[in-house]
């Protein structure tokens, strides 16, 4: 096959992979985040505290998601592993466990079902990131990662919208069942449409001197942690996730508890407008990184650094508003700005390591993001709300969100520090 034809084939393959993986990731975040809009009805039904909500929405999922992500990523990095099959199997597990959440009769049962969702979802993103990085050329990698990352705002939007409407109409239990079961059918579609280009058959047909070598655990960790820029990206991404997951849970509760909206109203208004803002921000972040990164690699992370800093006063202003409409309108801008980071963050992580350690690089970044962000963000803000409730009363969540807004300077600082090292380090390991 001549070079233009080979490039066209590769481009078509990348487009198909990105389209299918985007749908998978939408289901990933739909099943993961629907619990946020359902948290208040669940709290009333099961008599939970704000701390228990934080445990259910955060650490119960994140603990198993993060700790299983590392060994699954090592498995995904093996040349003989079929990453498509791994993603499909993970999809079946987390979809089934999401449906089981609707059968929970106690806090413990719901906690165990959420753990099951985390176990399944641990197999998705490291393998998906590795697959995308193998197919996308370095100059288009941030946009490709951002395309995959659109699953976050779209899945969250659908979770808010569908979850809220179903909760108001049929109850929170049916909401879990309705969003969970279709994922099992999607797994069959994934197996039907996608093929791993690094499949075992292709490897067996290649001459043995050209077979890629699997790095040991020590070598893989040394590879990724040997990059100062990568370590700073992990710190920035973790701080960003801490705010993202923490505010996602408690902002939905804020609109219900402080502004008096129902779960359905919150899911509709906040889900749609917040989702649109996050979609625009995620797409723009990848485009800006590729556009200005061509001029200076440092600018791959410039937009996230500026975005998080500018979002701080705007977020505070939105939480001050007493009219929920003004609060929602103002909140759209910081939501957009805080969504610029995903494509630049994960494309940088992939470019800073050898191809043999790419799934591991994503897994370590996801480990830190989800343990600190998803695990501790909702829990920390929930504990803080319970702690200040004797003083703040029903306004405790509003005051917690003020503090969350100010923490936005932390990821801004780390993204800026990481950007200073990208010219020296990015893609020095090869395409």
Tab-separated table of C-alpha atoms in Angstrom:
chain	number	residue	atom	x	y	z
A	1	UNK	CA	0.000	0.000	0.000
A	2	UNK	CA	1.423	3.426	-0.943
A	3	UNK	CA	1.957	6.116	1.729
A	4	UNK	CA	-1.133	8.289	0.962
A	5	UNK	CA	-3.362	5.214	0.975
A	6	UNK	CA	-1.808	4.012	4.223
A	7	UNK	CA	-2.410	7.404	5.828
A	8	UNK	CA	-6.037	7.438	4.640
A	9	UNK	CA	-6.590	3.945	6.035
A	10	UNK	CA	-5.052	4.966	9.329
A	11	UNK	CA	-7.218	8.090	9.479
A	12	UNK	CA	-10.414	6.118	8.790
A	13	UNK	CA	-9.410	3.591	11.436
A	14	UNK	CA	-8.769	6.356	13.968
A	15	UNK	CA	-12.138	7.971	13.205
A	16	UNK	CA	-13.972	4.683	13.742
A	17	UNK	CA	-12.093	3.929	16.954
A	18	UNK	CA	-12.741	7.434	18.303
A	19	UNK	CA	-16.455	7.247	17.446
A	20	UNK	CA	-16.976	3.872	19.140
A	21	UNK	CA	-14.817	4.688	22.163
A	22	UNK	CA	-16.667	7.984	22.580
A	23	UNK	CA	-19.958	6.093	22.901
A	24	UNK	CA	-18.352	3.679	25.368
A	25	UNK	CA	-17.027	6.573	27.448
A	26	UNK	CA	-20.424	8.274	27.393
A	27	UNK	CA	-21.884	5.129	28.970
A	28	UNK	CA	-18.920	5.060	31.354
A	29	UNK	CA	-19.711	8.490	32.748
A	30	UNK	CA	-23.469	8.090	32.469
A	31	UNK	CA	-23.275	5.058	34.753
A	32	UNK	CA	-20.650	6.665	37.000
A	33	UNK	CA	-22.217	10.096	37.473
A	34	UNK	CA	-25.951	9.353	37.510
A	35	UNK	CA	-25.607	8.764	41.242
A	36	UNK	CA	-25.004	12.516	41.716
A	37	UNK	CA	-28.455	13.578	40.552
A	38	UNK	CA	-29.997	10.655	42.447
A	39	UNK	CA	-28.077	11.367	45.679
A	40	UNK	CA	-30.739	13.562	47.283
A	41	UNK	CA	-33.669	11.143	46.609
A	42	UNK	CA	-31.479	8.254	47.826
A	43	UNK	CA	-30.579	10.220	50.980
A	44	UNK	CA	-34.218	10.816	51.794
A	45	UNK	CA	-35.243	7.218	51.019
A	46	UNK	CA	-32.435	5.487	52.930
A	47	UNK	CA	-31.909	8.172	55.602
A	48	UNK	CA	-28.258	8.902	54.790
A	49	UNK	CA	-25.973	11.637	56.120
A	50	UNK	CA	-23.956	13.965	53.878
A	51	UNK	CA	-20.833	11.985	54.788
A	52	UNK	CA	-22.497	8.748	53.616
A	53	UNK	CA	-23.435	10.488	50.353
A	54	UNK	CA	-19.773	11.402	49.947
A	55	UNK	CA	-18.779	7.769	50.557
A	56	UNK	CA	-21.368	6.451	48.099
A	57	UNK	CA	-20.623	8.919	45.310
A	58	UNK	CA	-16.870	8.988	45.811
A	59	UNK	CA	-14.625	6.609	47.693
A	60	UNK	CA	-16.754	3.465	47.233
A	61	UNK	CA	-16.277	3.762	43.496
A	62	UNK	CA	-12.832	5.314	43.428
A	63	UNK	CA	-10.970	2.966	45.777
A	64	UNK	CA	-11.438	-0.117	43.606
A	65	UNK	CA	-11.334	1.840	40.348
A	66	UNK	CA	-7.943	3.292	41.170
A	67	UNK	CA	-6.221	0.284	42.719
A	68	UNK	CA	-7.385	-2.122	40.013
A	69	UNK	CA	-6.428	0.343	37.281
A	70	UNK	CA	-2.685	-0.289	37.704
A	71	UNK	CA	-2.635	-4.099	37.217
A	72	UNK	CA	-5.217	-3.834	34.425
A	73	UNK	CA	-3.032	-1.238	32.700
A	74	UNK	CA	-0.009	-3.530	32.953
A	75	UNK	CA	-2.118	-6.223	31.310
A	76	UNK	CA	-3.216	-3.755	28.593
A	77	UNK	CA	0.429	-2.840	27.889
A	78	UNK	CA	1.346	-6.446	27.058
A	79	UNK	CA	1.780	-6.856	23.270
A	80	UNK	CA	-0.412	-9.962	23.312
A	81	UNK	CA	-3.390	-8.290	25.023
A	82	UNK	CA	-6.488	-7.549	22.945
A	83	UNK	CA	-7.399	-4.092	24.235
A	84	UNK	CA	-10.754	-4.106	22.438
A	85	UNK	CA	-11.796	-7.291	24.225
A	86	UNK	CA	-10.639	-5.819	27.527
A	87	UNK	CA	-12.785	-2.711	27.026
A	88	UNK	CA	-15.849	-4.769	26.032
A	89	UNK	CA	-15.525	-7.047	29.074
A	90	UNK	CA	-15.189	-4.068	31.394
A	91	UNK	CA	-18.302	-2.522	29.843
A	92	UNK	CA	-20.375	-5.614	30.619
A	93	UNK	CA	-19.287	-5.625	34.272
A	94	UNK	CA	-19.908	-1.959	35.067
A	95	UNK	CA	-23.249	-1.907	33.215
A	96	UNK	CA	-24.562	-4.923	35.126
A	97	UNK	CA	-23.432	-3.457	38.455
A	98	UNK	CA	-25.094	-0.114	37.664
A	99	UNK	CA	-28.402	-1.934	37.172
A	100	UNK	CA	-27.843	-3.722	40.503
A	101	UNK	CA	-27.563	-0.358	42.281
A	102	UNK	CA	-31.307	-0.025	41.738
A	103	UNK	CA	-31.933	-3.203	43.744
A	104	UNK	CA	-30.114	-1.985	46.879
A	105	UNK	CA	-32.206	-1.995	50.057
A	106	UNK	CA	-29.584	-0.505	52.383
A	107	UNK	CA	-26.569	1.770	52.385
A	108	UNK	CA	-24.205	-1.230	52.546
A	109	UNK	CA	-25.795	-2.914	49.521
A	110	UNK	CA	-25.634	0.298	47.523
A	111	UNK	CA	-22.004	0.763	48.562
A	112	UNK	CA	-21.120	-2.740	47.331
A	113	UNK	CA	-22.882	-2.183	44.015
A	114	UNK	CA	-20.993	1.074	43.509
A	115	UNK	CA	-17.767	-0.798	44.215
A	116	UNK	CA	-18.748	-3.200	41.434
A	117	UNK	CA	-19.198	-0.280	39.032
A	118	UNK	CA	-15.699	0.880	39.913
A	119	UNK	CA	-14.248	-2.591	39.336
A	120	UNK	CA	-15.701	-2.699	35.823
A	121	UNK	CA	-14.799	0.835	34.813
A	122	UNK	CA	-11.159	0.326	35.838
A	123	UNK	CA	-10.621	-1.602	32.590
A	124	UNK	CA	-11.763	1.118	30.193
A	125	UNK	CA	-9.654	4.270	29.972
A	126	UNK	CA	-6.061	2.944	30.257
A	127	UNK	CA	-6.678	0.559	27.353
A	128	UNK	CA	-8.597	3.214	25.395
A	129	UNK	CA	-5.876	5.839	25.859
A	130	UNK	CA	-3.208	3.380	24.747
A	131	UNK	CA	-5.250	2.449	21.669
A	132	UNK	CA	-5.822	6.087	20.699
A	133	UNK	CA	-2.179	7.051	21.239
A	134	UNK	CA	-1.062	4.197	18.945
A	135	UNK	CA	-3.330	5.425	16.125
A	136	UNK	CA	-3.158	9.235	16.477
A	137	UNK	CA	-0.037	11.101	15.292
A	138	UNK	CA	1.553	13.300	17.999
A	139	UNK	CA	0.397	16.566	16.392
A	140	UNK	CA	-3.247	15.413	16.592
A	141	UNK	CA	-3.094	13.522	19.875
A	142	UNK	CA	-4.553	16.252	22.114
A	143	UNK	CA	-7.593	16.605	19.826
A	144	UNK	CA	-8.015	12.822	19.686
A	145	UNK	CA	-7.870	12.578	23.486
A	146	UNK	CA	-10.285	15.504	23.785
A	147	UNK	CA	-12.673	13.748	21.371
A	148	UNK	CA	-12.642	10.680	23.641
A	149	UNK	CA	-12.990	12.943	26.673
A	150	UNK	CA	-16.245	14.372	25.304
A	151	UNK	CA	-17.734	11.272	26.888
A	152	UNK	CA	-17.300	12.987	30.270
A	153	UNK	CA	-19.591	15.992	29.718
A	154	UNK	CA	-21.978	14.135	27.395
A	155	UNK	CA	-22.275	11.181	29.788
A	156	UNK	CA	-22.650	13.510	32.764
A	157	UNK	CA	-25.284	15.557	30.901
A	158	UNK	CA	-27.266	12.442	30.032
A	159	UNK	CA	-26.885	11.140	33.572
A	160	UNK	CA	-28.243	14.375	34.987
A	161	UNK	CA	-31.054	14.666	32.451
A	162	UNK	CA	-32.148	11.027	32.232
A	163	UNK	CA	-31.511	10.324	35.906
A	164	UNK	CA	-33.470	13.363	37.050
A	165	UNK	CA	-36.434	12.688	34.782
A	166	UNK	CA	-36.565	9.003	35.676
A	167	UNK	CA	-36.231	9.777	39.389
A	168	UNK	CA	-39.171	12.181	39.253
A	169	UNK	CA	-41.288	9.787	37.152
A	170	UNK	CA	-40.386	6.254	38.305
A	171	UNK	CA	-38.003	6.652	41.234
A	172	UNK	CA	-34.229	6.406	41.638
A	173	UNK	CA	-34.192	2.596	41.553
A	174	UNK	CA	-35.611	2.366	38.050
A	175	UNK	CA	-33.197	5.088	36.894
A	176	UNK	CA	-30.211	2.835	37.668
A	177	UNK	CA	-31.752	-0.120	35.823
A	178	UNK	CA	-32.693	1.860	32.696
A	179	UNK	CA	-29.215	3.368	32.213
A	180	UNK	CA	-27.295	0.225	33.152
A	181	UNK	CA	-28.681	-2.559	30.975
A	182	UNK	CA	-28.089	-1.036	27.482
A	183	UNK	CA	-24.335	-1.103	28.106
A	184	UNK	CA	-24.331	-4.893	27.887
A	185	UNK	CA	-25.610	-4.676	24.307
A	186	UNK	CA	-23.057	-1.984	23.509
A	187	UNK	CA	-20.253	-4.390	24.448
A	188	UNK	CA	-21.289	-6.664	21.583
A	189	UNK	CA	-21.168	-3.703	19.187
A	190	UNK	CA	-17.636	-2.876	20.345
A	191	UNK	CA	-16.455	-6.416	19.594
A	192	UNK	CA	-18.167	-6.345	16.216
A	193	UNK	CA	-16.768	-3.018	14.969
A	194	UNK	CA	-13.287	-2.664	16.454
A	195	UNK	CA	-10.014	-4.561	16.093
A	196	UNK	CA	-6.846	-3.999	18.086
A	197	UNK	CA	-4.063	-3.140	15.589
A	198	UNK	CA	-1.595	-4.690	17.981
A	199	UNK	CA	-3.351	-8.060	17.938
A	200	UNK	CA	-1.518	-11.281	18.688
A	201	UNK	CA	-1.886	-12.534	15.103
A	202	UNK	CA	0.017	-9.537	13.721
A	203	UNK	CA	2.715	-9.974	16.332
A	204	UNK	CA	3.185	-13.658	15.540
A	205	UNK	CA	3.655	-12.842	11.846
A	206	UNK	CA	6.393	-10.285	12.549
A	207	UNK	CA	10.076	-11.235	12.764
A	208	UNK	CA	11.047	-11.863	16.355
A	209	UNK	CA	13.699	-9.067	16.526
A	210	UNK	CA	10.911	-6.534	15.959
A	211	UNK	CA	8.598	-7.785	18.674
A	212	UNK	CA	8.049	-5.072	21.282
A	213	UNK	CA	9.397	-5.944	24.702
A	214	UNK	CA	7.095	-5.795	27.711
A	215	UNK	CA	8.521	-3.539	30.395
A	216	UNK	CA	8.715	-4.866	33.946
A	217	UNK	CA	6.695	-3.092	36.633
A	218	UNK	CA	9.857	-1.406	37.914
A	219	UNK	CA	10.898	-0.318	34.415
A	220	UNK	CA	7.427	1.036	33.626
A	221	UNK	CA	7.277	3.047	36.855
A	222	UNK	CA	10.822	4.322	36.341
A	223	UNK	CA	9.872	5.346	32.811
A	224	UNK	CA	6.870	7.433	33.793
A	225	UNK	CA	8.134	8.834	37.097
A	226	UNK	CA	11.455	9.755	35.502
A	227	UNK	CA	9.679	12.597	33.701
A	228	UNK	CA	9.418	15.723	35.844
A	229	UNK	CA	6.791	17.114	33.492
A	230	UNK	CA	4.690	13.947	33.886
A	231	UNK	CA	4.781	14.230	37.693
A	232	UNK	CA	3.605	17.841	37.486
A	233	UNK	CA	0.834	16.848	35.037
A	234	UNK	CA	-0.321	14.202	37.533
A	235	UNK	CA	-0.399	16.806	40.322
A	236	UNK	CA	-2.352	19.228	38.130
A	237	UNK	CA	-4.796	16.606	36.863
A	238	UNK	CA	-5.414	15.285	40.378
A	239	UNK	CA	-6.173	18.739	41.754
A	240	UNK	CA	-8.475	19.392	38.778
A	241	UNK	CA	-10.307	16.108	39.362
A	242	UNK	CA	-10.660	16.835	43.096
A	243	UNK	CA	-12.575	19.990	42.213
A	244	UNK	CA	-14.455	18.504	39.261
A	245	UNK	CA	-15.871	15.479	41.074
A	246	UNK	CA	-16.411	17.270	44.368
A	247	UNK	CA	-18.274	20.176	42.795
A	248	UNK	CA	-20.246	17.913	40.428
A	249	UNK	CA	-21.821	16.102	43.381
A	250	UNK	CA	-22.420	19.057	45.643
A	251	UNK	CA	-23.485	21.587	43.028
A	252	UNK	CA	-26.399	19.342	42.045
A	253	UNK	CA	-27.299	19.005	45.722
A	254	UNK	CA	-26.853	22.788	46.123
A	255	UNK	CA	-29.506	23.510	43.481
A	256	UNK	CA	-31.921	21.086	45.139
A	257	UNK	CA	-31.277	21.902	48.799
A	258	UNK	CA	-30.569	25.647	48.626
A	259	UNK	CA	-32.563	26.729	45.570
A	260	UNK	CA	-35.424	24.240	46.031
A	261	UNK	CA	-35.319	22.543	42.619
A	262	UNK	CA	-36.419	18.928	42.211
A	263	UNK	CA	-34.052	16.241	40.963
A	264	UNK	CA	-35.718	16.397	37.545
A	265	UNK	CA	-35.469	20.199	37.337
A	266	UNK	CA	-31.839	20.160	38.411
A	267	UNK	CA	-31.012	17.397	35.965
A	268	UNK	CA	-32.712	19.236	33.127
A	269	UNK	CA	-31.388	22.760	33.645
A	270	UNK	CA	-27.987	22.131	35.183
A	271	UNK	CA	-27.472	18.955	33.164
A	272	UNK	CA	-28.166	20.538	29.780
A	273	UNK	CA	-26.436	23.897	30.241
A	274	UNK	CA	-23.589	22.532	32.316
A	275	UNK	CA	-23.156	19.708	29.840
A	276	UNK	CA	-23.049	22.067	26.855
A	277	UNK	CA	-20.469	24.261	28.593
A	278	UNK	CA	-18.321	21.231	29.440
A	279	UNK	CA	-18.586	19.847	25.890
A	280	UNK	CA	-17.453	23.175	24.409
A	281	UNK	CA	-14.639	23.418	26.968
A	282	UNK	CA	-13.402	19.860	26.418
A	283	UNK	CA	-13.380	20.204	22.633
A	284	UNK	CA	-11.784	23.651	22.784
A	285	UNK	CA	-9.061	22.432	25.135
A	286	UNK	CA	-7.907	19.799	22.630
A	287	UNK	CA	-8.135	22.196	19.685
A	288	UNK	CA	-6.205	24.952	21.476
A	289	UNK	CA	-3.497	22.497	22.574
A	290	UNK	CA	-2.934	21.221	19.031
A	291	UNK	CA	-3.234	24.688	17.451
A	292	UNK	CA	-0.828	26.561	19.698
A	293	UNK	CA	1.275	23.556	20.621
A	294	UNK	CA	2.564	23.558	17.040
A	295	UNK	CA	4.024	27.006	17.663
A	296	UNK	CA	5.384	26.274	21.135
A	297	UNK	CA	4.923	22.938	22.934
A	298	UNK	CA	4.643	24.828	26.205
A	299	UNK	CA	1.230	26.086	25.101
A	300	UNK	CA	-0.258	22.581	25.160
A	301	UNK	CA	-1.028	23.282	28.846
A	302	UNK	CA	-1.447	27.071	28.721
A	303	UNK	CA	-5.238	27.071	28.301
A	304	UNK	CA	-5.900	24.825	31.351
A	305	UNK	CA	-3.563	26.946	33.505
A	306	UNK	CA	-5.302	30.185	32.574
A	307	UNK	CA	-8.764	28.617	32.625
A	308	UNK	CA	-8.618	27.362	36.211
A	309	UNK	CA	-7.301	30.697	37.502
A	310	UNK	CA	-9.918	32.834	35.703
A	311	UNK	CA	-12.728	30.491	36.814
A	312	UNK	CA	-12.198	31.170	40.554
A	313	UNK	CA	-13.963	34.556	40.914
A	314	UNK	CA	-16.665	33.591	38.427
A	315	UNK	CA	-17.526	30.433	40.378
A	316	UNK	CA	-17.727	32.378	43.650
A	317	UNK	CA	-20.039	34.912	42.006
A	318	UNK	CA	-22.348	32.132	40.817
A	319	UNK	CA	-22.673	30.617	44.311
A	320	UNK	CA	-23.494	34.042	45.796
A	321	UNK	CA	-26.601	34.443	43.599
A	322	UNK	CA	-29.919	33.935	45.369
A	323	UNK	CA	-31.815	33.365	42.104
A	324	UNK	CA	-31.004	29.928	40.718
A	325	UNK	CA	-31.287	31.178	37.136
A	326	UNK	CA	-28.495	33.708	37.626
A	327	UNK	CA	-26.479	31.143	39.546
A	328	UNK	CA	-26.812	28.668	36.691
A	329	UNK	CA	-25.988	31.249	34.010
A	330	UNK	CA	-22.843	32.451	35.773
A	331	UNK	CA	-21.719	28.907	36.506
A	332	UNK	CA	-21.521	28.034	32.808
A	333	UNK	CA	-18.347	30.073	32.261
A	334	UNK	CA	-16.220	28.439	34.985
A	335	UNK	CA	-17.643	25.073	33.929
A	336	UNK	CA	-16.325	25.679	30.414
A	337	UNK	CA	-12.954	26.943	31.666
A	338	UNK	CA	-12.502	24.013	34.048
A	339	UNK	CA	-13.133	21.573	31.163
A	340	UNK	CA	-10.185	22.698	29.022
A	341	UNK	CA	-7.679	20.377	30.671
A	342	UNK	CA	-8.568	16.795	29.726
A	343	UNK	CA	-7.185	16.525	26.185
A	344	UNK	CA	-3.992	18.479	26.935
A	345	UNK	CA	-3.452	16.603	30.202
A	346	UNK	CA	-3.745	13.055	28.836
A	347	UNK	CA	-2.047	13.768	25.504
A	348	UNK	CA	0.930	15.166	27.424
A	349	UNK	CA	1.034	12.068	29.613
A	350	UNK	CA	1.053	9.817	26.548
A	351	UNK	CA	3.773	11.839	24.811
A	352	UNK	CA	6.095	11.849	27.817
A	353	UNK	CA	6.609	8.055	27.930
A	354	UNK	CA	7.572	5.196	25.639
A	355	UNK	CA	4.713	3.466	23.766
A	356	UNK	CA	5.273	0.338	25.891
A	357	UNK	CA	4.291	2.298	29.020
A	358	UNK	CA	1.367	4.338	27.705
A	359	UNK	CA	-1.439	2.394	29.381
A	360	UNK	CA	0.573	2.495	32.610
A	361	UNK	CA	1.011	6.279	32.250
A	362	UNK	CA	-2.758	6.713	31.894
A	363	UNK	CA	-3.447	4.321	34.762
A	364	UNK	CA	-1.142	6.153	37.186
A	365	UNK	CA	-2.676	9.489	36.188
A	366	UNK	CA	-6.183	8.037	36.537
A	367	UNK	CA	-5.160	6.395	39.839
A	368	UNK	CA	-4.185	9.740	41.291
A	369	UNK	CA	-7.088	11.625	39.734
A	370	UNK	CA	-9.723	9.202	40.921
A	371	UNK	CA	-8.304	8.417	44.357
A	372	UNK	CA	-7.780	12.095	45.161
A	373	UNK	CA	-10.540	13.507	42.972
A	374	UNK	CA	-13.421	11.068	42.802
A	375	UNK	CA	-12.542	9.299	46.056
A	376	UNK	CA	-11.796	12.250	48.314
A	377	UNK	CA	-13.500	15.195	46.581
A	378	UNK	CA	-17.170	14.335	47.250
A	379	UNK	CA	-16.282	12.806	50.639
A	380	UNK	CA	-14.219	15.796	51.795
A	381	UNK	CA	-16.895	18.296	50.790
A	382	UNK	CA	-19.600	16.144	52.402
A	383	UNK	CA	-17.684	15.898	55.699
A	384	UNK	CA	-17.020	19.640	55.562
A	385	UNK	CA	-20.732	20.289	55.024
A	386	UNK	CA	-21.641	18.169	58.063
A	387	UNK	CA	-18.927	19.908	60.104
A	388	UNK	CA	-20.123	23.477	59.429
A	389	UNK	CA	-23.851	22.641	59.383
A	390	UNK	CA	-24.371	23.593	63.067
A	391	UNK	CA	-23.219	27.114	62.154
A	392	UNK	CA	-24.294	27.465	58.516
A	393	UNK	CA	-27.478	25.398	58.638
A	394	UNK	CA	-29.034	24.741	55.231
A	395	UNK	CA	-26.436	27.061	53.680
A	396	UNK	CA	-23.565	24.682	54.516
A	397	UNK	CA	-23.257	23.419	50.942
A	398	UNK	CA	-23.038	26.994	49.605
A	399	UNK	CA	-20.109	27.741	51.940
A	400	UNK	CA	-18.390	24.507	50.993
A	401	UNK	CA	-18.611	25.487	47.330
A	402	UNK	CA	-17.017	28.865	48.081
A	403	UNK	CA	-13.974	27.025	49.370
A	404	UNK	CA	-14.001	24.636	46.408
A	405	UNK	CA	-13.889	27.600	44.014
A	406	UNK	CA	-10.778	29.072	45.671
A	407	UNK	CA	-8.932	25.737	45.418
A	408	UNK	CA	-9.025	26.277	41.639
A	409	UNK	CA	-5.729	28.171	41.920
A	410	UNK	CA	-3.963	24.899	42.803
A	411	UNK	CA	-4.400	23.089	39.438
A	412	UNK	CA	-3.710	26.391	37.660
A	413	UNK	CA	-0.295	26.562	39.347
A	414	UNK	CA	0.659	22.958	38.555
A	415	UNK	CA	-0.447	23.187	34.911
A	416	UNK	CA	1.699	26.313	34.541
A	417	UNK	CA	4.736	24.604	36.125
A	418	UNK	CA	4.308	21.512	33.929
A	419	UNK	CA	4.028	23.645	30.782
A	420	UNK	CA	7.508	25.075	31.365
A	421	UNK	CA	9.057	21.622	30.874
A	422	UNK	CA	7.131	20.437	27.813
A	423	UNK	CA	9.531	21.822	25.191
A	424	UNK	CA	12.311	19.770	26.726
A	425	UNK	CA	10.427	16.546	27.379
A	426	UNK	CA	7.324	16.118	25.204
A	427	UNK	CA	7.485	13.318	22.650
A	428	UNK	CA	11.208	12.736	23.179
A	429	UNK	CA	10.391	9.038	23.589
A	430	UNK	CA	9.171	8.690	20.005
A	431	UNK	CA	5.768	8.845	18.255
